[in-house]
Amino acid sequence: MADSASGDGVDPPVVVVVDAQTPGNVGTIARSMKNFGFSDLRLIDPPELDPEGEAYGYAGQAREDILPNASETTLEAVTDQYHTVGFTAVTNEDGSSHVRFPFTTPQELADSLPISAVPTALVFGREPTGLHNEELLMLDEVAAIPANPDYPVLNLGQAATIVLYELQELVLGDTQLPERDESYANPEEVERFHDHAETFLEEIEYPPEKRAKTGRLIRRLFGRVHPTGQELVTLRGVMRRAASDRRFETE
Amino acid sequence: MADSASGDGVDPPVVVVVDAQTPGNVGTIARSMKNFGFSDLRLIDPPELDPEGEAYGYAGQAREDILPNASETTLEAVTDQYHTVGFTAVTNEDGSSHVRFPFTTPQELADSLPISAVPTALVFGREPTGLHNEELLMLDEVAAIPANPDYPVLNLGQAATIVLYELQELVLGDTQLPERDESYANPEEVERFHDHAETFLEEIEYPPEKRAKTGRLIRRLFGRVHPTGQELVTLRGVMRRAASDRRFETE
């Protein structure tokens, strides 16, 4: 298996693409893999991947590693080595059939796949009809992406992008997004803000009979919005400024 | 606004694409819209969309409605009419800045956007650098897609596909996936299965001292797997068959 791209030493699932017709979709899948922390791409009956062509054009930075390192394989070799999950758009079956039912959703896979213990392969294919029943029967688990009942057909690159997005939490410890938690105002800061707002209404000589109701409105508004500490500090500065102007005017 | 594509009369958010450079990405976005129940596409500074070209080639069935019905607009017109959410990959800011922070994730939007009450526009753009700060400043809310810290750059079509996937529950009542709940075995069926398995171990003269432990193993295994009623019925048929053969052999 390829070197792990994740921080905690777990090998991310390998990504297997069966019988892609268009090189562009292989490039899109490689780009999504890179974006969400996957690294090992295996191709079954791939199209020609010209370094000057669409696959490399769509791959973003994955053109430098994932795409040139992709290897060719067979479905038999993959099922021998991995717990295999096949993805399909169509599963109009019920409990009396066992090819595409019961299915797992990508979100459920994120909670259930034991990838740290069991080498896992995510199997996508084929254009335009998806994996065949004979192929799905060789795989351990079937997953289906929820979609519009009137039009449940993503292309191969879109389907893989969604699945890899959902599974990124399995392979990436942290994402590129900064931490928000410590930015949110704590309850004490929020209370100080409301106390300040109440004082402010007095200072600006807001009609006394309306103050309680307006105070409640402000409390509800800020209760919904989850303000940051910085937002409250800034708004308190605004109130101080407004009240001091007011005091100056009325003196 | 366009006619609603959803069953419950709620207009899905409009999708706004700012300054797409490649027609293929516009087609990919139209296809994802169709797949996840969105219908109204607005384009700002779009590329030429040739009916024989890439946009229509990538749009799947959306080439028949969403793409030809797409209208051109301006960011000012959109912000006047809609609650606007801008999507970005990069938000290396903290609470002291207010352009890209605090951000919302697509998953959080699915829980929080009041689309039945407030007309909403999802704003994507621009290639290759994403929405500019001046554009984000015009929008009400900023959302960011979590990704690999080493490579947080999806292309425009991939980013929109993920967001529309996450928001499909806002606009689609049901997806195309069949109902699974009624297929799962109920606790009574599961208990009957375990009773049968216990009897089966007796019938096949499984070593008595191992029966309890093997029964526990079977209980744990089926406890994790959430079997369907049909699976248990079939397995009970297998046990009946195996035990009757056995009875026949030993008679």
Coordinates of C-alpha atoms in Angstrom, one line a residue:
Chain A
M1 CA 0.0 0.0 0.0
A2 CA 1.1 3.6 -0.5
D3 CA 2.5 5.7 2.3
S4 CA -0.2 7.1 4.5
A5 CA -1.2 10.7 3.9
S6 CA -2.9 10.9 7.3
G7 CA -1.3 12.1 10.5
D8 CA -2.1 9.1 12.7
G9 CA -0.5 6.4 10.8
V10 CA -3.7 4.8 9.3
D11 CA -3.5 3.9 5.7
P12 CA -6.4 5.7 3.9
P13 CA -8.6 3.4 1.8
V14 CA -7.4 2.8 -1.7
V15 CA -9.6 4.2 -4.4
V16 CA -10.4 1.8 -7.3
V17 CA -11.9 3.1 -10.6
V18 CA -13.4 0.5 -12.9
D19 CA -13.6 1.1 -16.6
A20 CA -13.5 4.9 -16.7
Q21 CA -14.4 6.0 -20.2
T22 CA -13.2 9.6 -20.0
P23 CA -9.7 10.6 -18.7
G24 CA -11.2 13.8 -17.2
N25 CA -13.1 11.8 -14.6
V26 CA -9.9 10.0 -13.5
G27 CA -8.3 13.4 -13.1
T28 CA -11.3 14.7 -11.1
I29 CA -11.1 11.7 -8.8
A30 CA -7.4 12.1 -8.3
R31 CA -7.9 15.8 -7.4
S32 CA -10.7 14.9 -4.9
M33 CA -8.4 12.2 -3.4
K34 CA -5.7 14.7 -2.8
N35 CA -8.1 17.2 -1.4
F36 CA -9.5 14.9 1.1
G37 CA -6.4 13.0 2.2
F38 CA -6.4 9.9 0.0
S39 CA -3.3 8.8 -2.0
D40 CA -3.5 5.3 -3.5
L41 CA -5.4 5.1 -6.9
R42 CA -5.9 1.8 -8.6
L43 CA -7.3 1.6 -12.1
I44 CA -9.1 -1.3 -13.8
D45 CA -9.3 -1.1 -17.6
P46 CA -8.4 2.6 -17.6
P47 CA -8.4 4.8 -20.6
E48 CA -5.1 6.2 -21.9
L49 CA -3.9 8.8 -19.5
D50 CA -1.9 11.2 -21.6
P51 CA 0.3 13.6 -19.4
E52 CA -0.7 16.3 -21.9
G53 CA -4.4 15.3 -21.8
E54 CA -7.6 15.8 -19.8
A55 CA -6.8 13.5 -16.8
Y56 CA -3.7 15.5 -15.9
G57 CA -5.5 18.7 -16.8
Y58 CA -8.3 18.0 -14.3
A59 CA -6.1 16.6 -11.5
G60 CA -4.8 19.8 -10.0
Q61 CA -1.7 19.1 -7.8
A62 CA -2.6 15.4 -7.9
R63 CA -1.0 15.4 -11.3
E64 CA 2.3 15.4 -9.4
D65 CA 1.8 12.2 -7.3
I66 CA -1.5 10.4 -7.3
L67 CA -2.0 10.2 -11.0
P68 CA 1.6 9.2 -12.1
N69 CA 1.7 6.7 -9.2
A70 CA -1.7 5.1 -10.0
S71 CA -1.4 1.4 -10.8
E72 CA -3.4 -1.0 -12.9
T73 CA -5.1 -3.9 -11.2
T74 CA -8.1 -6.3 -11.5
L75 CA -11.2 -6.6 -9.4
E76 CA -10.1 -10.1 -8.3
A77 CA -6.9 -8.7 -6.9
V78 CA -8.7 -6.0 -5.1
T79 CA -11.3 -8.3 -3.5
D80 CA -8.5 -10.6 -2.4
Q81 CA -6.7 -7.9 -0.5
Y82 CA -9.3 -5.5 0.8
H83 CA -12.7 -5.1 2.4
T84 CA -14.4 -3.7 -0.7
V85 CA -17.2 -1.1 -0.8
G86 CA -18.9 -0.6 -4.2
F87 CA -20.8 2.6 -4.9
T88 CA -23.9 2.8 -6.9
A89 CA -26.5 5.4 -7.7
V90 CA -29.3 3.0 -8.4
T91 CA -30.6 0.5 -5.8
N92 CA -34.3 0.1 -6.4
E93 CA -34.3 -3.1 -4.5
D94 CA -35.8 -4.3 -1.3
G95 CA -35.0 -6.9 1.4
S96 CA -35.7 -9.8 -0.9
S97 CA -32.7 -9.0 -3.0
H98 CA -29.0 -9.0 -1.9
V99 CA -27.1 -7.4 -4.8
R100 CA -27.7 -3.8 -4.0
F101 CA -29.6 -4.1 -0.7
P102 CA -29.3 -3.3 2.2
F103 CA -27.1 -0.4 1.1
T104 CA -25.0 1.9 3.3
T105 CA -24.9 5.7 2.7
P106 CA -21.5 7.5 2.5
Q107 CA -22.3 9.2 5.8
E108 CA -22.9 5.9 7.5
L109 CA -19.6 4.6 6.1
A110 CA -17.8 7.5 7.8
D111 CA -19.1 6.2 11.1
S112 CA -18.8 2.5 10.5
L113 CA -15.7 1.6 8.3
P114 CA -13.0 0.1 10.6
I115 CA -10.2 1.4 8.3
S116 CA -7.5 1.4 11.0
A117 CA -8.0 -2.4 11.4
V118 CA -9.1 -3.6 8.0
P119 CA -7.5 -2.5 4.7
T120 CA -10.3 -1.0 2.7
A121 CA -11.0 -0.3 -1.0
L122 CA -13.6 2.1 -2.3
V123 CA -14.7 0.9 -5.8
F124 CA -16.2 3.3 -8.3
G125 CA -17.4 2.7 -11.8
R126 CA -18.3 2.5 -14.6
E127 CA -19.5 5.1 -17.0
P128 CA -22.2 5.6 -17.9
T129 CA -24.1 2.8 -16.2
G130 CA -22.3 2.3 -12.9
L131 CA -21.0 -1.0 -11.6
H132 CA -22.6 -4.1 -13.0
N133 CA -24.5 -6.5 -10.8
E134 CA -21.7 -9.2 -11.4
E135 CA -19.2 -6.7 -10.1
L136 CA -21.2 -5.6 -7.1
L137 CA -21.7 -9.3 -6.2
M138 CA -17.9 -9.6 -5.8
L139 CA -17.8 -6.8 -3.3
D140 CA -18.4 -6.9 0.4
E141 CA -20.6 -3.9 0.9
V142 CA -22.7 -1.7 -1.3
A143 CA -23.1 2.1 -0.7
A144 CA -25.6 4.4 -2.4
I145 CA -25.5 8.2 -2.6
P146 CA -28.9 9.8 -1.9
A147 CA -30.2 12.0 -4.7
N148 CA -33.2 13.4 -6.4
P149 CA -35.7 10.7 -7.2
D150 CA -36.4 12.4 -10.6
Y151 CA -32.8 12.4 -11.6
P152 CA -30.4 10.2 -9.7
V153 CA -27.4 10.2 -11.9
L154 CA -24.2 11.9 -10.9
N155 CA -21.2 11.3 -13.1
L156 CA -18.3 9.2 -11.9
G157 CA -16.2 12.1 -10.8
Q158 CA -19.1 13.8 -8.9
A159 CA -20.0 10.5 -7.1
A160 CA -16.4 9.9 -6.0
T161 CA -16.0 13.6 -4.9
I162 CA -19.0 13.2 -2.6
V163 CA -17.9 9.9 -1.1
L164 CA -14.3 11.1 -0.5
Y165 CA -15.6 14.3 1.1
E166 CA -17.8 12.2 3.5
L167 CA -14.9 9.9 4.3
Q168 CA -12.3 12.6 4.8
E169 CA -12.9 12.5 8.6
L170 CA -11.7 8.9 8.5
V171 CA -8.3 9.8 7.1
L172 CA -7.7 13.4 8.0
G173 CA -7.1 14.4 11.6
D174 CA -7.6 18.1 11.0
T175 CA -8.9 20.0 8.0
Q176 CA -7.5 23.2 6.7
L177 CA -10.2 25.2 8.4
P178 CA -9.1 27.2 11.4
E179 CA -10.5 26.5 14.9
R180 CA -13.7 28.4 15.6
D181 CA -14.5 27.2 19.1
E182 CA -12.2 29.6 21.0
S183 CA -13.5 32.5 19.0
Y184 CA -17.1 32.2 20.2
A185 CA -18.0 34.4 23.1
N186 CA -18.5 32.5 26.4
P187 CA -21.7 32.8 28.4
E188 CA -20.1 35.3 30.8
E189 CA -19.1 37.6 27.9
V190 CA -22.6 37.3 26.5
E191 CA -24.2 38.3 29.9
R192 CA -21.8 41.3 30.2
F193 CA -23.0 42.3 26.7
H194 CA -26.6 42.1 27.7
D195 CA -25.9 44.1 30.9
H196 CA -24.2 46.7 28.8
A197 CA -27.1 46.8 26.3
E198 CA -29.5 47.3 29.2
T199 CA -27.4 50.2 30.6
F200 CA -27.1 51.5 27.0
L201 CA -30.8 51.7 26.6
E202 CA -31.0 53.8 29.8
E203 CA -28.1 56.0 28.7
I204 CA -29.7 56.8 25.4
E205 CA -33.0 57.5 27.2
Y206 CA -34.8 54.8 25.3
P207 CA -38.5 54.8 26.4
P208 CA -38.5 53.0 29.7
E209 CA -41.7 51.0 29.0
K210 CA -40.0 49.5 25.9
R211 CA -36.7 48.6 27.5
A212 CA -37.5 45.1 28.8
K213 CA -39.1 44.0 25.5
T214 CA -36.2 45.3 23.4
G215 CA -33.8 43.6 25.8
R216 CA -35.6 40.3 25.2
L217 CA -35.4 40.9 21.5
I218 CA -31.6 41.5 21.7
R219 CA -31.2 38.4 23.8
R220 CA -33.1 36.2 21.4
L221 CA -31.2 37.7 18.4
F222 CA -27.8 37.1 19.9
G223 CA -28.9 33.7 21.3
R224 CA -29.4 32.5 17.7
V225 CA -26.4 34.1 16.1
H226 CA -23.6 32.6 18.5
P227 CA -21.5 35.8 18.4
T228 CA -17.7 35.7 18.7
G229 CA -16.0 37.5 21.6
Q230 CA -14.6 40.0 19.1
E231 CA -18.1 40.8 17.8
L232 CA -19.4 41.6 21.3
V233 CA -16.3 43.6 22.2
T234 CA -16.8 45.7 19.0
L235 CA -20.5 46.2 19.6
R236 CA -19.9 47.2 23.2
G237 CA -17.4 49.8 21.8
V238 CA -20.1 51.0 19.5
M239 CA -22.6 51.4 22.3
R240 CA -20.0 53.2 24.5
R241 CA -19.3 55.5 21.7
A242 CA -23.0 56.1 20.9
A243 CA -23.8 56.8 24.6
S244 CA -20.9 59.1 25.1
D245 CA -22.0 61.2 22.1
R246 CA -25.4 61.2 23.5
R247 CA -24.2 62.3 26.9
F248 CA -22.3 65.1 25.3
E249 CA -25.3 66.2 23.2
T250 CA -27.7 66.4 26.1
E251 CA -25.3 68.1 28.5
Chain B
M1 CA -37.9 32.8 -9.0
A2 CA -38.2 29.6 -10.9
D3 CA -40.8 27.0 -10.2
S4 CA -40.1 24.9 -7.2
A5 CA -38.6 21.5 -7.9
S6 CA -39.5 20.2 -4.4
G7 CA -42.6 18.5 -3.3
D8 CA -43.5 20.7 -0.4
G9 CA -43.7 24.0 -2.2
V10 CA -40.5 25.5 -0.9
D11 CA -38.4 27.3 -3.5
P12 CA -34.9 25.7 -3.5
P13 CA -32.1 28.2 -3.2
V14 CA -30.9 29.7 -6.4
V15 CA -27.4 28.9 -7.4
V16 CA -25.1 31.7 -8.5
V17 CA -21.9 31.1 -10.3
V18 CA -19.4 34.1 -10.5
D19 CA -17.0 34.3 -13.4
A20 CA -16.7 30.7 -14.3
Q21 CA -13.7 30.4 -16.7
T22 CA -14.5 26.9 -18.1
P23 CA -17.9 26.0 -19.6
G24 CA -17.4 22.4 -18.3
N25 CA -17.7 23.5 -14.7
V26 CA -21.0 25.3 -15.4
G27 CA -22.3 22.0 -16.9
T28 CA -21.1 20.0 -13.9
I29 CA -22.8 22.5 -11.5
A30 CA -26.1 22.2 -13.6
R31 CA -25.9 18.4 -13.4
S32 CA -25.4 18.5 -9.6
M33 CA -28.3 20.9 -9.3
K34 CA -30.6 18.6 -11.2
N35 CA -29.3 15.6 -9.2
F36 CA -30.0 17.2 -5.8
G37 CA -33.3 19.0 -6.5
F38 CA -32.1 22.6 -7.4
S39 CA -33.4 24.3 -10.5
D40 CA -32.6 28.1 -10.8
L41 CA -29.1 28.9 -12.1
R42 CA -27.8 32.5 -12.3
L43 CA -24.6 33.3 -14.0
I44 CA -22.4 36.4 -13.5
D45 CA -19.9 37.1 -16.2
P46 CA -20.3 33.6 -17.7
P47 CA -18.2 32.1 -20.5
E48 CA -19.9 31.3 -23.8
L49 CA -22.1 28.3 -23.3
D50 CA -22.2 26.6 -26.7
P51 CA -25.0 24.0 -27.0
E52 CA -22.5 21.8 -28.8
G53 CA -19.7 22.5 -26.3
E54 CA -18.5 21.4 -22.9
A55 CA -21.1 23.0 -20.7
Y56 CA -23.9 21.0 -22.3
G57 CA -21.7 17.9 -22.6
Y58 CA -21.2 17.9 -18.8
A59 CA -24.7 18.8 -17.8
G60 CA -26.4 15.4 -18.3
Q61 CA -30.2 15.8 -18.3
A62 CA -29.7 19.4 -17.0
R63 CA -28.9 20.3 -20.6
E64 CA -32.7 20.2 -21.2
D65 CA -33.8 22.7 -18.6
I66 CA -31.4 24.1 -16.0
L67 CA -28.7 25.1 -18.5
P68 CA -30.9 26.7 -21.2
N69 CA -33.0 28.4 -18.5
A70 CA -30.0 29.9 -16.7
S71 CA -30.1 33.7 -16.6
E72 CA -27.4 36.3 -16.4
T73 CA -27.3 38.6 -13.4
T74 CA -25.1 40.8 -11.2
L75 CA -23.9 40.3 -7.7
E76 CA -25.7 43.5 -6.7
A77 CA -29.0 42.2 -8.0
V78 CA -28.5 38.9 -6.1
T79 CA -27.7 40.6 -2.8
D80 CA -30.8 42.8 -3.2
Q81 CA -33.1 39.9 -3.5
Y82 CA -31.6 37.0 -1.5
H83 CA -30.0 36.0 1.7
T84 CA -26.6 35.2 0.2
V85 CA -24.1 32.5 1.2
G86 CA -20.7 32.7 -0.4
F87 CA -18.5 29.6 -0.5
T88 CA -14.7 29.6 -0.1
A89 CA -12.0 27.0 0.3
V90 CA -9.6 29.4 2.1
T91 CA -10.4 31.0 5.4
N92 CA -7.2 31.4 7.3
E93 CA -8.7 34.0 9.5
D94 CA -9.7 34.3 13.1
G95 CA -12.2 36.2 15.2
S96 CA -10.4 39.5 14.6
S97 CA -11.4 39.5 11.0
H98 CA -14.9 39.5 9.5
V99 CA -14.5 38.8 5.8
R100 CA -14.2 35.0 6.0
F101 CA -14.8 34.4 9.7
P102 CA -16.8 33.0 11.5
F103 CA -17.6 30.6 8.6
T104 CA -20.3 28.0 8.4
T105 CA -19.8 24.5 7.1
P106 CA -22.1 23.1 4.4
Q107 CA -23.3 20.5 6.9
E108 CA -24.2 23.3 9.3
L109 CA -26.0 25.2 6.6
A110 CA -28.2 22.2 6.0
D111 CA -29.4 22.5 9.6
S112 CA -29.6 26.3 9.8
L113 CA -30.7 27.9 6.5
P114 CA -34.4 29.0 6.8
I115 CA -35.0 28.6 3.1
S116 CA -38.8 28.1 3.5
A117 CA -39.0 31.6 5.0
V118 CA -36.1 33.5 3.4
P119 CA -35.2 33.4 -0.4
T120 CA -31.6 32.2 -0.4
A121 CA -28.8 32.3 -3.0
L122 CA -25.7 30.0 -2.9
V123 CA -22.8 31.9 -4.5
F124 CA -19.9 30.0 -6.0
G125 CA -16.9 31.4 -7.8
R126 CA -14.5 32.2 -9.3
E127 CA -11.8 30.1 -11.0
P128 CA -9.1 29.6 -10.1
T129 CA -8.9 31.7 -6.9
G130 CA -12.4 31.6 -5.5
L131 CA -14.5 34.6 -4.5
H132 CA -12.6 37.8 -3.8
N133 CA -12.8 39.5 -0.5
E134 CA -14.7 42.4 -2.1
E135 CA -17.3 39.9 -3.3
L136 CA -17.5 38.0 0.0
L137 CA -18.0 41.3 1.8
M138 CA -21.2 41.9 -0.1
L139 CA -22.6 38.5 1.0
D140 CA -24.5 37.8 4.2
E141 CA -22.8 34.5 5.2
V142 CA -19.6 32.7 4.4
A143 CA -19.3 29.0 4.2
A144 CA -16.2 26.9 3.9
I145 CA -15.7 23.2 2.8
P146 CA -13.4 21.3 5.1
A147 CA -10.5 19.6 3.3
N148 CA -6.9 18.4 3.6
P149 CA -4.7 21.1 5.1
D150 CA -2.0 20.2 2.6
Y151 CA -4.2 20.7 -0.4
P152 CA -7.4 22.5 0.2
V153 CA -8.3 23.3 -3.4
L154 CA -11.3 21.7 -5.0
N155 CA -12.3 23.0 -8.4
L156 CA -15.5 25.0 -8.8
G157 CA -17.6 22.1 -10.0
Q158 CA -16.4 19.8 -7.2
A159 CA -17.1 22.4 -4.5
A160 CA -20.6 23.1 -5.8
T161 CA -21.3 19.3 -6.0
I162 CA -20.4 18.9 -2.4
V163 CA -22.5 21.8 -1.2
L164 CA -25.6 20.9 -3.2
Y165 CA -25.2 17.3 -1.9
E166 CA -25.2 18.5 1.7
L167 CA -28.2 20.8 1.1
Q168 CA -30.3 18.3 -0.8
E169 CA -32.2 17.5 2.4
L170 CA -33.4 21.1 2.5
V171 CA -35.0 20.8 -0.9
L172 CA -35.8 17.2 -1.5
G173 CA -38.3 15.5 0.8
D174 CA -37.3 12.1 -0.3
T175 CA -34.4 10.8 -2.2
Q176 CA -34.4 8.1 -4.8
L177 CA -33.1 5.5 -2.3
P178 CA -35.7 3.0 -1.3
E179 CA -36.9 2.9 2.3
R180 CA -34.7 0.6 4.4
D181 CA -36.4 0.9 7.8
E182 CA -39.2 -1.6 7.3
S183 CA -36.7 -4.1 5.9
Y184 CA -34.7 -4.4 9.1
A185 CA -35.7 -7.2 11.4
N186 CA -37.5 -6.2 14.5
P187 CA -36.2 -7.3 17.9
E188 CA -38.8 -10.1 18.1
E189 CA -37.6 -11.6 14.8
V190 CA -34.0 -11.3 16.0
E191 CA -34.8 -13.1 19.3
R192 CA -36.6 -15.9 17.3
F193 CA -33.5 -16.2 15.2
H194 CA -31.3 -16.6 18.3
D195 CA -33.7 -19.1 19.8
H196 CA -33.6 -21.0 16.5
A197 CA -29.7 -20.8 16.4
E198 CA -29.6 -22.3 20.0
T199 CA -31.9 -25.1 19.0
F200 CA -29.8 -25.6 15.8
L201 CA -26.6 -26.1 17.8
E202 CA -28.4 -28.8 19.8
E203 CA -29.7 -30.4 16.6
I204 CA -26.4 -30.6 14.9
E205 CA -24.8 -31.9 18.2
Y206 CA -22.5 -29.1 18.5
P207 CA -20.3 -29.7 21.6
P208 CA -22.5 -28.7 24.6
E209 CA -19.7 -26.9 26.4
K210 CA -19.1 -24.6 23.5
R211 CA -22.8 -23.8 22.8
A212 CA -23.2 -20.8 25.1
K213 CA -20.0 -19.1 23.9
T214 CA -20.9 -19.6 20.2
G215 CA -24.4 -18.3 20.9
R216 CA -22.9 -15.1 22.3
L217 CA -20.6 -14.8 19.3
I218 CA -23.7 -15.1 17.0
R219 CA -25.6 -12.6 19.1
R220 CA -22.7 -10.1 18.9
L221 CA -22.2 -10.6 15.2
F222 CA -25.9 -10.0 14.3
G223 CA -26.1 -7.2 16.8
R224 CA -23.5 -5.3 14.8
V225 CA -24.8 -6.1 11.4
H226 CA -28.5 -5.0 11.7
P227 CA -29.9 -7.9 9.6
T228 CA -33.0 -7.6 7.5
G229 CA -36.0 -9.7 8.2
Q230 CA -35.4 -11.5 4.9
E231 CA -31.8 -12.3 5.8
L232 CA -32.9 -13.9 9.1
V233 CA -35.7 -15.9 7.4
T234 CA -33.2 -17.1 4.8
L235 CA -30.6 -18.1 7.4
R236 CA -33.3 -19.9 9.5
G237 CA -34.2 -21.8 6.3
V238 CA -30.5 -22.8 5.9
M239 CA -30.4 -24.0 9.6
R240 CA -33.6 -26.0 9.1
R241 CA -32.2 -27.5 6.0
A242 CA -28.9 -28.3 7.6
A243 CA -30.5 -29.8 10.7
S244 CA -32.9 -31.9 8.7
D245 CA -30.0 -33.3 6.7
R246 CA -28.2 -34.0 9.9
R247 CA -31.2 -35.7 11.4
F248 CA -31.6 -37.8 8.3
E249 CA -27.9 -38.7 8.4
T250 CA -27.9 -39.7 12.1
E251 CA -31.2 -41.6 11.9

